[in-house]
């Protein structure tokens, strides 16, 4: 039996921080915006504070029904990449309640992963609104 292939995962340490954020703020989501100089810093916001755009791409779900969205422009640049949500030490990030902020680690998809994911293109914000 083959293992399900994901575009996005999370480290154990980031999972603990995510859980604390959910306990403190309720349901959250991640969004990787396009442009800017913080290309490796996803935004983590309460679900009620972010409206997914029609062109946003759903990369996947993390624990506790936490969705990870990316702007379509970023997706075009990163569609051959597997992302892992991690945390790094920081005193200045919005989610730095534990002295850390979220960041992304990336690697190219293997040929096998890319082939499997090509058979199931990701959903977009337009699908969600339909």
Coordinates of C-alpha atoms in Angstrom, one line a residue:
X1 CA 0.0 0.0 0.0
X2 CA 1.5 3.4 -1.0
X3 CA 1.8 6.2 1.4
X4 CA -0.2 9.4 0.6
X5 CA 1.9 12.2 -0.8
X6 CA 1.6 15.7 0.6
X7 CA 2.8 19.1 -0.6
X8 CA 3.2 20.4 2.9
X9 CA 4.2 19.0 6.3
X10 CA 5.1 20.3 9.8
X11 CA 7.9 19.6 12.2
X12 CA 7.1 18.3 15.7
X13 CA 8.3 21.6 17.3
X14 CA 6.1 23.7 14.9
X15 CA 3.2 21.4 15.6
X16 CA 3.5 22.2 19.4
X17 CA 3.5 26.0 18.6
X18 CA 0.6 25.6 16.3
X19 CA -1.4 23.7 19.0
X20 CA -0.6 26.6 21.5
X21 CA -1.8 29.2 19.0
X22 CA -5.1 27.3 18.4
X23 CA -5.7 27.0 22.1
X24 CA -5.1 30.7 22.5
X25 CA -6.8 32.1 19.3
X26 CA -9.1 29.4 18.0
X27 CA -8.8 27.9 14.5
X28 CA -6.0 29.3 12.4
X29 CA -4.7 28.9 8.8
X30 CA -1.4 29.5 7.1
X31 CA -1.0 31.7 4.0
X32 CA 2.1 32.1 1.9
X33 CA 1.7 35.5 0.2
X34 CA 3.4 36.4 -3.1
X35 CA 6.2 38.9 -3.4
X36 CA 8.0 40.7 -0.6
X37 CA 11.3 39.8 1.1
X38 CA 10.0 37.3 3.6
X39 CA 9.6 34.4 1.1
X40 CA 10.2 31.8 3.8
X41 CA 7.8 33.2 6.4
X42 CA 4.2 32.0 6.1
X43 CA 1.5 34.1 7.8
X44 CA -0.5 32.3 10.5
X45 CA -3.8 34.0 11.2
X46 CA -7.1 33.2 12.9
X47 CA -9.4 31.8 10.3
X48 CA -12.0 34.5 11.0
X49 CA -9.4 37.2 10.1
X50 CA -8.4 36.0 6.6
X51 CA -10.5 35.7 3.5
X52 CA -9.1 33.2 1.0
X53 CA -8.9 34.7 -2.5
X54 CA -10.2 33.1 -5.6
X55 CA -6.7 32.5 -6.9
X56 CA -5.2 31.2 -3.7
X57 CA -4.1 27.6 -3.9
X58 CA -4.7 25.0 -1.0
X59 CA -1.4 23.2 -0.6
X60 CA -2.8 20.9 2.1
X61 CA -4.0 20.4 5.6
X62 CA -1.9 20.3 8.8
X63 CA -3.0 19.0 12.2
X64 CA -6.2 20.2 13.7
X65 CA -7.8 21.0 10.3
X66 CA -5.3 23.8 9.7
X67 CA -5.2 24.7 6.0
X68 CA -2.1 26.0 4.3
X69 CA -2.9 28.4 1.4
X70 CA -0.5 30.0 -1.1
X71 CA -1.0 32.9 -3.5
X72 CA -1.3 31.6 -7.1
X73 CA 1.9 33.6 -8.0
X74 CA 3.9 31.9 -5.3
X75 CA 2.4 28.5 -6.3
X76 CA 3.6 28.9 -9.8
X77 CA 7.2 29.4 -8.5
X78 CA 7.0 26.7 -5.8
X79 CA 4.7 24.0 -7.4
X80 CA 7.7 21.6 -7.8
X81 CA 8.5 22.0 -4.1
X82 CA 7.6 20.2 -0.9
X83 CA 7.3 22.5 2.1
X84 CA 7.8 21.8 5.7
X85 CA 6.5 24.3 8.3
X86 CA 9.1 24.8 11.0
X87 CA 9.9 27.4 13.7
X88 CA 12.9 29.5 14.4
X89 CA 13.8 31.6 17.4
X90 CA 12.5 35.1 17.2
X91 CA 11.5 37.9 19.5
X92 CA 9.8 40.0 16.8
X93 CA 7.3 37.9 14.9
X94 CA 3.6 38.1 15.6
X95 CA 3.4 34.5 16.7
X96 CA 6.5 34.8 18.9
X97 CA 4.5 34.0 22.1
X98 CA 7.0 31.2 22.7
X99 CA 10.0 33.1 21.4
X100 CA 9.7 31.5 17.9
X101 CA 8.2 32.3 14.5
X102 CA 7.1 30.0 11.7
X103 CA 9.3 29.5 8.7
X104 CA 9.4 27.2 5.7
X105 CA 11.9 24.5 4.8
X106 CA 11.8 23.4 1.2
X107 CA 13.0 20.7 -1.1
X108 CA 12.3 19.7 -4.7
X109 CA 9.6 17.0 -5.1
X110 CA 10.9 13.7 -6.2
X111 CA 9.8 12.5 -9.6
X112 CA 7.4 10.0 -7.9
X113 CA 5.9 12.7 -5.8
X114 CA 5.5 15.1 -8.7
X115 CA 3.8 12.4 -10.8
X116 CA 1.4 11.5 -8.0
X117 CA 0.5 15.1 -7.3
X118 CA 0.0 15.8 -11.0
X119 CA -3.0 13.4 -10.9
X120 CA -4.7 15.5 -8.3
X121 CA -4.2 19.2 -8.8
X122 CA -4.7 21.3 -5.7
X123 CA -7.9 23.1 -4.9
X124 CA -8.1 26.9 -5.3
X125 CA -10.1 29.6 -3.5
X126 CA -12.5 29.6 -6.5
X127 CA -13.3 25.9 -5.8
X128 CA -14.0 26.8 -2.1
X129 CA -16.4 29.5 -3.2
X130 CA -18.2 27.4 -5.8

